[in-house]
mmCIF file of C-alpha atoms in Angstrom:
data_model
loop_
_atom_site.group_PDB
_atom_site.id
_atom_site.type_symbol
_atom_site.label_atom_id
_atom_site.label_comp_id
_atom_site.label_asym_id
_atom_site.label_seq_id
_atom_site.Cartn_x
_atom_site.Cartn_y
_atom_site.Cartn_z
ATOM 1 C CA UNK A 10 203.941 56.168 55.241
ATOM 2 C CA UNK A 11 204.191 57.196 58.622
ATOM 3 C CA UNK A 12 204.373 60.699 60.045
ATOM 4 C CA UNK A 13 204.028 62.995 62.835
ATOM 5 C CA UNK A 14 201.855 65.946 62.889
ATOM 6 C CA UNK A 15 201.932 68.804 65.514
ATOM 7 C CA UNK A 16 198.482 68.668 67.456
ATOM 8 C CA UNK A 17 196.887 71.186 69.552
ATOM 9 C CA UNK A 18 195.683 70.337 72.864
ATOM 10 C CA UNK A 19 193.592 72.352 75.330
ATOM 11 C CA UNK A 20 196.352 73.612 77.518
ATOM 12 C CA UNK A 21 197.059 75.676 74.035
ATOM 13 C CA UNK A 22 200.354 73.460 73.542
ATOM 14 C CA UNK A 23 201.324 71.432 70.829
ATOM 15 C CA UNK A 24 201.840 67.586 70.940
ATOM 16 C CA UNK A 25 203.443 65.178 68.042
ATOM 17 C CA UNK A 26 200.971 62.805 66.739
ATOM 18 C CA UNK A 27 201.821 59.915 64.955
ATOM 19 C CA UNK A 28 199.648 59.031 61.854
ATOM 20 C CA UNK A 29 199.669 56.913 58.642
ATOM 21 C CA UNK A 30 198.751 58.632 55.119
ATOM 22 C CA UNK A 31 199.572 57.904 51.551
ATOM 23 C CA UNK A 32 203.387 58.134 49.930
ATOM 24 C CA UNK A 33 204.017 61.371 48.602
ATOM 25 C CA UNK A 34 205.201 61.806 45.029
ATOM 26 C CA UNK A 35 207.786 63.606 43.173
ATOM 27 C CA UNK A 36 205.816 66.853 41.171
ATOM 28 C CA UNK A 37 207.868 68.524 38.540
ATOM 29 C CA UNK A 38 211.214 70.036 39.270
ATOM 30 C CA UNK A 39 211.072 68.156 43.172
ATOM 31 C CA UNK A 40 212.311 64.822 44.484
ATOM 32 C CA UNK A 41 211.254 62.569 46.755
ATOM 33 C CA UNK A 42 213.664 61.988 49.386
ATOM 34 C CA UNK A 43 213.452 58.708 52.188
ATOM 35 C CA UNK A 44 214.039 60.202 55.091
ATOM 36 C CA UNK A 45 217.138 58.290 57.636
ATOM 37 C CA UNK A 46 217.026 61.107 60.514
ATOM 38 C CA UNK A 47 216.229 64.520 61.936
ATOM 39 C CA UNK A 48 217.773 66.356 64.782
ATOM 40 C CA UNK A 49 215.817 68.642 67.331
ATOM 41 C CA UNK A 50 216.495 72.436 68.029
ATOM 42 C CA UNK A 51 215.581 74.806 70.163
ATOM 43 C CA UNK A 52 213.197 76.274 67.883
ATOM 44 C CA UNK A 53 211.157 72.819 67.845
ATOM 45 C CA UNK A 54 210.389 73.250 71.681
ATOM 46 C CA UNK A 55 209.108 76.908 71.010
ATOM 47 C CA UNK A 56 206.933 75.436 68.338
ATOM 48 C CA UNK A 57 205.495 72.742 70.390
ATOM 49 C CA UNK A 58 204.774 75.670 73.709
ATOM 50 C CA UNK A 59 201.703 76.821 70.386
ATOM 51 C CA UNK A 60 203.291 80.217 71.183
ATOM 52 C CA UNK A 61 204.381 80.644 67.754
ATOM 53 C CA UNK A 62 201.707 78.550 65.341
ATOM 54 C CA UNK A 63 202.417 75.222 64.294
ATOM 55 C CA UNK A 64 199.185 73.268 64.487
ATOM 56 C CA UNK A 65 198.985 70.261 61.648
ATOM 57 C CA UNK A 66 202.029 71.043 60.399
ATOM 58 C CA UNK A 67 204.662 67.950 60.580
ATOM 59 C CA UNK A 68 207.274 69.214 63.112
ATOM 60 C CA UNK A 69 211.419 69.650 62.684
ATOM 61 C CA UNK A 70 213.402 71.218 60.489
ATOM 62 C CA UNK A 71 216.718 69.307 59.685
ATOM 63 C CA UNK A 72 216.324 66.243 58.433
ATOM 64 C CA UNK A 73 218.918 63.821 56.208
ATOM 65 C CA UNK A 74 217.814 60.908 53.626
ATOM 66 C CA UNK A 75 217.950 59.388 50.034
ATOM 67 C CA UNK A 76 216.775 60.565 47.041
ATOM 68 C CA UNK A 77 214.460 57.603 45.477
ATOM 69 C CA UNK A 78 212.884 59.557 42.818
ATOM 70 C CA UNK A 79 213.618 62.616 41.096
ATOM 71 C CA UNK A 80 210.742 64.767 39.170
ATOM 72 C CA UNK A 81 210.335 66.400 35.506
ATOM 73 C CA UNK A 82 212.770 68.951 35.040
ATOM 74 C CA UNK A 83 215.058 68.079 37.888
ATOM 75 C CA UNK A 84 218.930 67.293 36.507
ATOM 76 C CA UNK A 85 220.761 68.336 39.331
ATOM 77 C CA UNK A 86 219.861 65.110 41.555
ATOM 78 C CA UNK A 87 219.613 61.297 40.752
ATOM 79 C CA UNK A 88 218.053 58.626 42.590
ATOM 80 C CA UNK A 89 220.728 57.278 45.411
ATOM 81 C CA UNK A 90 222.259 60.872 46.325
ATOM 82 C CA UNK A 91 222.229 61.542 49.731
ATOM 83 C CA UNK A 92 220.748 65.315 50.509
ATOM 84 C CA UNK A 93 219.720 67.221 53.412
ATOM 85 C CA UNK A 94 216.851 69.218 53.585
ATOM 86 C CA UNK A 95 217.457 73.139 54.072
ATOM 87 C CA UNK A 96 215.319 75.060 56.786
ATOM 88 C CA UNK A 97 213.915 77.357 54.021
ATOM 89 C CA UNK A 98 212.569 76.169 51.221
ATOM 90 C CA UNK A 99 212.372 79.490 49.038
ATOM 91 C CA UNK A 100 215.861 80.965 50.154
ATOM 92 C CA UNK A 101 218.263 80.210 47.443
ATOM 93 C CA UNK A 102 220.829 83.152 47.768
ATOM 94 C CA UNK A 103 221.109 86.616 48.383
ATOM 95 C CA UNK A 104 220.152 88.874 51.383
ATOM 96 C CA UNK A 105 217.323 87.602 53.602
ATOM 97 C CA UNK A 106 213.213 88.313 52.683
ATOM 98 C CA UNK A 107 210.859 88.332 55.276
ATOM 99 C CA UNK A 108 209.072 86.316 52.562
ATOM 100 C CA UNK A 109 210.951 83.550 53.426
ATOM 101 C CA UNK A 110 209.602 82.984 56.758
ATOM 102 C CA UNK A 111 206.366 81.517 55.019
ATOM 103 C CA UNK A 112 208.558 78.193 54.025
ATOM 104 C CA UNK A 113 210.545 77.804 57.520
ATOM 105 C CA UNK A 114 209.850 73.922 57.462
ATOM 106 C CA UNK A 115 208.660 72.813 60.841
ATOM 107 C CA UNK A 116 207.097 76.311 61.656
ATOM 108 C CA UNK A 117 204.974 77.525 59.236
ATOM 109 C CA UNK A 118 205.591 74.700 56.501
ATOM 110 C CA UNK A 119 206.175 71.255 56.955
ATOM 111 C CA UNK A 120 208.913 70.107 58.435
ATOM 112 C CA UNK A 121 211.069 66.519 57.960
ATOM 113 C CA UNK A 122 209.321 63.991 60.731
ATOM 114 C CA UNK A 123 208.110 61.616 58.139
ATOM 115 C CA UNK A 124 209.190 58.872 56.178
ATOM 116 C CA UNK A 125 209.528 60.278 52.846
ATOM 117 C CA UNK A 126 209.485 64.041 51.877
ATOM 118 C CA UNK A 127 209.010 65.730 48.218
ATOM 119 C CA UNK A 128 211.433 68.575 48.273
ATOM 120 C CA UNK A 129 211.792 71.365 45.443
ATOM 121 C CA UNK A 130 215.358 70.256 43.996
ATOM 122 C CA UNK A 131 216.429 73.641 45.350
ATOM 123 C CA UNK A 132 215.441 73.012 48.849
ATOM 124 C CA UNK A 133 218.150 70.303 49.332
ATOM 125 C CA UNK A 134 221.672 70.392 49.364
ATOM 126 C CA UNK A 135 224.132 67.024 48.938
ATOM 127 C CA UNK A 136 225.652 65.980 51.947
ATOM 128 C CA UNK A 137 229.473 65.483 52.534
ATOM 129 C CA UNK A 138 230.571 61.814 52.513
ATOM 130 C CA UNK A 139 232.752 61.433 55.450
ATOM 131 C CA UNK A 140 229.037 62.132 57.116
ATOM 132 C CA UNK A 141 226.359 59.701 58.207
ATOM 133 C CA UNK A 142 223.019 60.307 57.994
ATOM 134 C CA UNK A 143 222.277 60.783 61.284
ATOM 135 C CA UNK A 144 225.095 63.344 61.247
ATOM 136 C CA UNK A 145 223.877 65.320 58.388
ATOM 137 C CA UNK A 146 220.759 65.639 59.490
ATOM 138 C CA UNK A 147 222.222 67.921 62.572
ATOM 139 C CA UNK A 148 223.304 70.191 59.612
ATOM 140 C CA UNK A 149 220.339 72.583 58.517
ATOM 141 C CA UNK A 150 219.659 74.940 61.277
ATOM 142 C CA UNK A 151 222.024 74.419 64.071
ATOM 143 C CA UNK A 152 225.551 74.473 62.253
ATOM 144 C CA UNK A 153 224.315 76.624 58.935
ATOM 145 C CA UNK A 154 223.687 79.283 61.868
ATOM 146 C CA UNK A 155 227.113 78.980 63.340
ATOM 147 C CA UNK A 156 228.422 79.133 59.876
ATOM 148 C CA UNK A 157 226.519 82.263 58.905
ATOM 149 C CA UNK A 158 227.293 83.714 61.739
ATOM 150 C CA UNK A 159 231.210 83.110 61.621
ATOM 151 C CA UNK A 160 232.069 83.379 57.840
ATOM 152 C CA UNK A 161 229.088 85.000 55.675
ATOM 153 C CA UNK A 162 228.264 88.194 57.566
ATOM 154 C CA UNK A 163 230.553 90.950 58.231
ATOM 155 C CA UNK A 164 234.363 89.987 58.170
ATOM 156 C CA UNK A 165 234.765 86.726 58.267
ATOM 157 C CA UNK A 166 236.242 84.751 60.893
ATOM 158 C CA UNK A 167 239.711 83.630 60.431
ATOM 159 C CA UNK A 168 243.059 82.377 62.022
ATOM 160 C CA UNK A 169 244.046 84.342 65.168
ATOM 161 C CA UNK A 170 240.576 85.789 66.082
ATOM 162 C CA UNK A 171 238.843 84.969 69.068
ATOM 163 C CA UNK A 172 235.635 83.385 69.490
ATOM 164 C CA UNK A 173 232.808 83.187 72.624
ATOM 165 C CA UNK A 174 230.445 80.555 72.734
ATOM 166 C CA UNK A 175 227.432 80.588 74.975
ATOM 167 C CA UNK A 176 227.039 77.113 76.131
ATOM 168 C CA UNK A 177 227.165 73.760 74.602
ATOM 169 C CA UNK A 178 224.036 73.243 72.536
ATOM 170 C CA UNK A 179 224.155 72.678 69.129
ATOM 171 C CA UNK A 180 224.782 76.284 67.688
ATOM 172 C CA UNK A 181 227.822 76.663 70.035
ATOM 173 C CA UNK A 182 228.990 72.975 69.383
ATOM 174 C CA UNK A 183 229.037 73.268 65.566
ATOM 175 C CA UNK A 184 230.777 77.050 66.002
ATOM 176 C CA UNK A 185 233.324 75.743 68.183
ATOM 177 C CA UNK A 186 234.457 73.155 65.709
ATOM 178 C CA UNK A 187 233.686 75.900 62.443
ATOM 179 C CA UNK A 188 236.519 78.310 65.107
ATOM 180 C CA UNK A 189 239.055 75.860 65.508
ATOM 181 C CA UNK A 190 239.504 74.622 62.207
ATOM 182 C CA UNK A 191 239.724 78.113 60.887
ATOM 183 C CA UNK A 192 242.400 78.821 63.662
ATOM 184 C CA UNK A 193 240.566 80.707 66.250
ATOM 185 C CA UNK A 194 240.694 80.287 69.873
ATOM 186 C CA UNK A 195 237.837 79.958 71.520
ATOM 187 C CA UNK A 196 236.584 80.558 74.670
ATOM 188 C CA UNK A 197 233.318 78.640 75.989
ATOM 189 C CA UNK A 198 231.267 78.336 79.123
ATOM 190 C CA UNK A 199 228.509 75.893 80.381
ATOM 191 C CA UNK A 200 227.167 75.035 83.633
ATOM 192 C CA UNK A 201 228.611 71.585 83.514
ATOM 193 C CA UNK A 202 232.514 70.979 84.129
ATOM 194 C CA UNK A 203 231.947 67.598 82.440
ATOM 195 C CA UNK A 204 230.582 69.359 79.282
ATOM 196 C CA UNK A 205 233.660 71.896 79.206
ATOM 197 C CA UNK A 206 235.874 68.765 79.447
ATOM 198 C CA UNK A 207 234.431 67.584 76.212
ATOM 199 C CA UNK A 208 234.406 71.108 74.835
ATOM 200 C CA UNK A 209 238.222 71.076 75.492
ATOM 201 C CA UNK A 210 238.870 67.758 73.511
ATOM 202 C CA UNK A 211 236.994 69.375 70.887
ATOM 203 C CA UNK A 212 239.681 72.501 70.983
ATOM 204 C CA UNK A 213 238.184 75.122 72.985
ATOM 205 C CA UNK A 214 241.335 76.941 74.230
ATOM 206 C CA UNK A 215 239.544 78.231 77.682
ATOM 207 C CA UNK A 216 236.772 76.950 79.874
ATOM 208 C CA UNK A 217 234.698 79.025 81.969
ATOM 209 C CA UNK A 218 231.730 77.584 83.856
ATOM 210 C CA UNK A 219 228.810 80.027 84.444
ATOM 211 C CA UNK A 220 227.577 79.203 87.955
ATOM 212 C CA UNK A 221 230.757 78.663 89.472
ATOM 213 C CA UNK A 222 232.391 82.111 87.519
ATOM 214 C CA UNK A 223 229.045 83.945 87.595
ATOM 215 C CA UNK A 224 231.302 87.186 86.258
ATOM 216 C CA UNK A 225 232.367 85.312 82.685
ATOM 217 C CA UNK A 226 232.313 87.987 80.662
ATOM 218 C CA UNK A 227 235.117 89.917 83.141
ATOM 219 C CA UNK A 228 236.786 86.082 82.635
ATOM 220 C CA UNK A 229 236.490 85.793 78.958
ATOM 221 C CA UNK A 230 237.751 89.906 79.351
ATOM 222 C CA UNK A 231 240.685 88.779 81.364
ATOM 223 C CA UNK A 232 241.506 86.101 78.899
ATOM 224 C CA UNK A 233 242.167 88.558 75.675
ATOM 225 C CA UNK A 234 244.502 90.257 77.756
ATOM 226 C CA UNK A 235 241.584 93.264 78.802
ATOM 227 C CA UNK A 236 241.008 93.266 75.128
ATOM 228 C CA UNK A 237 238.000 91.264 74.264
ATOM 229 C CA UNK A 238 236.597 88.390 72.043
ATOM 230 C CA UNK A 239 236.301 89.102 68.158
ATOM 231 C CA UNK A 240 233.152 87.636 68.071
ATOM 232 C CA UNK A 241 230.438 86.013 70.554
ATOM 233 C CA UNK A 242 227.418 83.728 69.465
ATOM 234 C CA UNK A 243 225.387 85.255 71.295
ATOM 235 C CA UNK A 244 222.250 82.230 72.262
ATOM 236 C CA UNK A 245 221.197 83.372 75.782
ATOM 237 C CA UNK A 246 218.884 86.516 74.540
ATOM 238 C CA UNK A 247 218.030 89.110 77.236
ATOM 239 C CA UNK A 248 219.386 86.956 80.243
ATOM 240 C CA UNK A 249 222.999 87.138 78.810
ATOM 241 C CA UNK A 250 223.144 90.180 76.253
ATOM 242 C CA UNK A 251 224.599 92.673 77.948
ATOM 243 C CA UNK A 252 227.663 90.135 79.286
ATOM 244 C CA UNK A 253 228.053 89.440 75.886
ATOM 245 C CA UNK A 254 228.446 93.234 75.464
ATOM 246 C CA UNK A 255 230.880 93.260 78.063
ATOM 247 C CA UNK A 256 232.825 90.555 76.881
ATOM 248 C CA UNK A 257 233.299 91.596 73.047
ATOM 249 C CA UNK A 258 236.208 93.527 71.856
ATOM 250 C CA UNK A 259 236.013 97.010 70.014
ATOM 251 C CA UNK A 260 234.952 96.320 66.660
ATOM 252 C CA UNK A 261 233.957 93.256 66.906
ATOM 253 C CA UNK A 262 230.809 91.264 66.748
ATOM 254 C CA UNK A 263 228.205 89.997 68.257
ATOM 255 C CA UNK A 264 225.825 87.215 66.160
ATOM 256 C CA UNK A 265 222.599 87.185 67.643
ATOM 257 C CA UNK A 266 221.043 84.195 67.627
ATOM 258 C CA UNK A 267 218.766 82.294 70.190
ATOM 259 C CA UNK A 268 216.464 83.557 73.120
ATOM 260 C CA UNK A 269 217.033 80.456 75.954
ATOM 261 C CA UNK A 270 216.851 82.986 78.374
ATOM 262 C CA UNK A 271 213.069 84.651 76.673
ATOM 263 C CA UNK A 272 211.568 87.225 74.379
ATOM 264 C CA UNK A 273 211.721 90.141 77.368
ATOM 265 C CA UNK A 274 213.357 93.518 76.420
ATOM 266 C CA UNK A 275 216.989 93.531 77.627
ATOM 267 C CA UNK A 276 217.763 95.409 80.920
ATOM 268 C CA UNK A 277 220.835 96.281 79.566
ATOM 269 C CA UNK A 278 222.093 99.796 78.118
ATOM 270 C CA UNK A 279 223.147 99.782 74.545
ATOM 271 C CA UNK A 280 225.796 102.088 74.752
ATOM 272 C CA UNK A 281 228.608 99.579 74.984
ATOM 273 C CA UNK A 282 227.137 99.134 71.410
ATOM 274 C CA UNK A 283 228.478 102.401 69.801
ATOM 275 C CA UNK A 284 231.175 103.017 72.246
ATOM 276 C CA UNK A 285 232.992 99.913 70.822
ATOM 277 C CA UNK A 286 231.742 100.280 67.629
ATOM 278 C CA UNK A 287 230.667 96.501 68.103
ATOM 279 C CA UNK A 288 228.827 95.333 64.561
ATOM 280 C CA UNK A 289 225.669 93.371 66.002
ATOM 281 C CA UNK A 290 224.322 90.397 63.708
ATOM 282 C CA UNK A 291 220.558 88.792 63.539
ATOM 283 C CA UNK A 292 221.307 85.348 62.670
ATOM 284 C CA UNK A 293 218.481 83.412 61.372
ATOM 285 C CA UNK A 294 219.959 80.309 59.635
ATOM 286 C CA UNK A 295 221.025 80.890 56.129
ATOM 287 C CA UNK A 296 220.715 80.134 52.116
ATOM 288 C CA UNK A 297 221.098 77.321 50.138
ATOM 289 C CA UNK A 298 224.072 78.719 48.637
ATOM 290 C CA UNK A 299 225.397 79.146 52.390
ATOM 291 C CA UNK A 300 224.368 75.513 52.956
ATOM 292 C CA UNK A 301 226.581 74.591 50.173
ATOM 293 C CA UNK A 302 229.614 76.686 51.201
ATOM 294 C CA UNK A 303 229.529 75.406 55.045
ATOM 295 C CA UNK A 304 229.507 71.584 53.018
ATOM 296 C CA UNK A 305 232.792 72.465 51.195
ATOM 297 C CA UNK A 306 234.455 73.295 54.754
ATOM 298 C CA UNK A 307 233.392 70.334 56.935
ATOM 299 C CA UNK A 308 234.431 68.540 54.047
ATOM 300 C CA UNK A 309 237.403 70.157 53.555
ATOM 301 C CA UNK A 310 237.814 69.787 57.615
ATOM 302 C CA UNK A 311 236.768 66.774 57.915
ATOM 303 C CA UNK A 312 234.495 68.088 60.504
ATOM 304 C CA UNK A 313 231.347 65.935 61.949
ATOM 305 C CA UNK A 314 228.905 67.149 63.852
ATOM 306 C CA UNK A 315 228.703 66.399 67.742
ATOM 307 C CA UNK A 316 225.615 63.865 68.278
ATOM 308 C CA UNK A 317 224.680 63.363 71.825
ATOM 309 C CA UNK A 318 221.436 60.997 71.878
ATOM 310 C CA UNK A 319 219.933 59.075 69.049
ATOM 311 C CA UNK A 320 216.398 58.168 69.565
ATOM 312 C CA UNK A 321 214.118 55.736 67.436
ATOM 313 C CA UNK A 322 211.150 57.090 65.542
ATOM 314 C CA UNK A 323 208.652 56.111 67.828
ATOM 315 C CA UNK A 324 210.163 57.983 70.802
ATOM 316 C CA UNK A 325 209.744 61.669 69.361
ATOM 317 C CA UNK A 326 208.359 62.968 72.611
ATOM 318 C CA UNK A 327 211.340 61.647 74.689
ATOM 319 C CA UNK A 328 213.659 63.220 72.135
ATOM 320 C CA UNK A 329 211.361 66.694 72.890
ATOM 321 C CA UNK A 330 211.811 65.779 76.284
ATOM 322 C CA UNK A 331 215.637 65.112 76.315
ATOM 323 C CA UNK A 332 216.075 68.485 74.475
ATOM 324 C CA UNK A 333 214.202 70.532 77.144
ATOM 325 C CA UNK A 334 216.066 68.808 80.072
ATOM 326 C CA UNK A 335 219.377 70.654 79.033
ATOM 327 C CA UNK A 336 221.371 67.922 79.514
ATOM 328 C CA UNK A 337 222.612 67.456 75.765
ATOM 329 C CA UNK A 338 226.054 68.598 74.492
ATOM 330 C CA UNK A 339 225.767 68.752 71.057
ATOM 331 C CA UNK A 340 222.288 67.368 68.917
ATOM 332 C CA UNK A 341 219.656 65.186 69.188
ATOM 333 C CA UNK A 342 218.916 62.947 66.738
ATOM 334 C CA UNK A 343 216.013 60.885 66.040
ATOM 335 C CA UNK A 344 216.141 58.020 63.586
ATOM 336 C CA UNK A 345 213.757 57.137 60.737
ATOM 337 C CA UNK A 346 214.629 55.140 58.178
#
């Protein structure tokens, strides 16, 4: 089969190499799943910088296929299901380990960039049918965090709250449609009026572009009537933290969840913090019982995931490439099967 493996080179980053080595096999209680496609995040281009390990591990972490064989032991799958791949492979349920960092796939375990993949049966999760494959393969890390984020920590989110979204990557994307179906109104900004046009057909009930309204927070203030959002996904890191502060309303929350902006300490003050009584959230994906929860919702929803660019397999590094340019609303999706 073919796959691609992360490679160190000597400016310390990492570069996806393609290579050819033997089918893998279904072992007792796994199955062996032909993969269709995987979709990029965020977290792939931090890999691939070699600041956070990574080298000759396959890269990605959401991926979609077929099962085509199913191990000893395993009843809960039969060949022909269509699964998707969770982001951890040892976090069935409960509270979060740091144990579970050692089976992040595409970090510090393998992730999906190959043709097939033998899975533990409780490392995938059946996929909605109203979704293709390409579609549920933008499902493990990007929209599992919006849902954690919006229904499994803390009070969940529910019809009348309001919602900011940081931008219109995949997080945001998925957490604007996860809002609106659940009857929230959501605000969102981006530096693109195009991309808040597209955000509006989606359902976002205010637009605010960044450059143009560098003050958004003292927008998305004015918006709630001086009273603040409910909730913020917060994806910007120290860059936009303490806007986000601004922005949220007095007991409400703020899911923290990407760095685009970098690892630096925030210059901000934390007192808004207590002062509001704001509940602040580290968001780092979610269970396979989560998984399984969000399916029952886009199902229910109908909801499909946004896909900007599909690539073929062979064009990995433009897909890396595509992904860093910013100019994506929604995922990117590369195609394998």
């Amino acid at each position: 089969m073919r796959r691609y493996v992360l490679r160190a080179q000597p400016s310390g980053k990492l570069t996806p190499i393609c290579e050819e080595i033997a089918n893998p096999e279904a072992g007792a209680g796994e199955v062996l799943v032909a993969m269709k496609a995987a979709s990029l995040n965020y977290r792939d281009l931090l890999v691939t910088s070699g600041n956070m390990g990574g080298d000759g591990i396959v890269p990605l972490s959401d991926g979609a296929g077929e099962v085509i064989a199913v191990g000893e032991g395993v009843a809960k799958f039969q060949v022909g299901d269509r699964v998707a791949l969770t982001f951890f492979n040892e976090w069935d349920d409960g509270p979060f380990d740091m144990l579970y960092h050692r089976a992040a796939r595409g970090g510090s375990s393998d992730g999906v960039m190959a043709e097939f993949v033998a899975a533990k049966a409780n490392g995938v999760v059946k996929i909605p049918d109203h979704l293709s494959d390409v579609e549920a393969a933008c499902l493990p890390c990007a929209a599992l965090t919006a849902w954690q984020a919006l229904f499994e920590r803390g009070q969940p989110f529910g019809e009348g709250q309001s919602l900011l979204c940081l931008g219109t990557g995949g997080v945001s994307v998925c957490a604007l449609q996860m809002a609106t179906a659940a009857g929230g109104e959501v605000i969102i900004t981006s530096s693109s009026d195009e991309k808040l046009e597209r955000a509006k057909e989606l359902g976002a009930a205010h637009t605010i572009n960044y450059k143009s309204v560098p003050d958004w927070d003292q927008q998305a203030w004015g918006l709630t009537n001086k009273r603040g959002v409910n909730h913020v996904m917060e994806v910007g890191g120290p860059g936009t933290f303490e806007k986000s502060m601004k922005a949220v309303g007095a007991g409400g929350t703020i899911s923290m969840i990407g760095v685009l902006t970098g690892f630096d300490p925030s210059p901000a003050g934390l007192f808004p913090l207590v002062s509001k009584a704001v509940n602040l959230h580290g968001i780092y994906v979610g269970s396979h019982a989560m998984f399984e929860r969000m399916n029952a919702f886009l199902a229910e929803h109908q909801i499909k995931p946004i896909v900007d660019r599909v690539f073929p397999f062979g064009e990995l590094t433009a897909a890396y490439d595509y992904l860093e340019s910013g100019s994506h609303f929604g995922k990117v999706v590369v195609e394998i099967g």
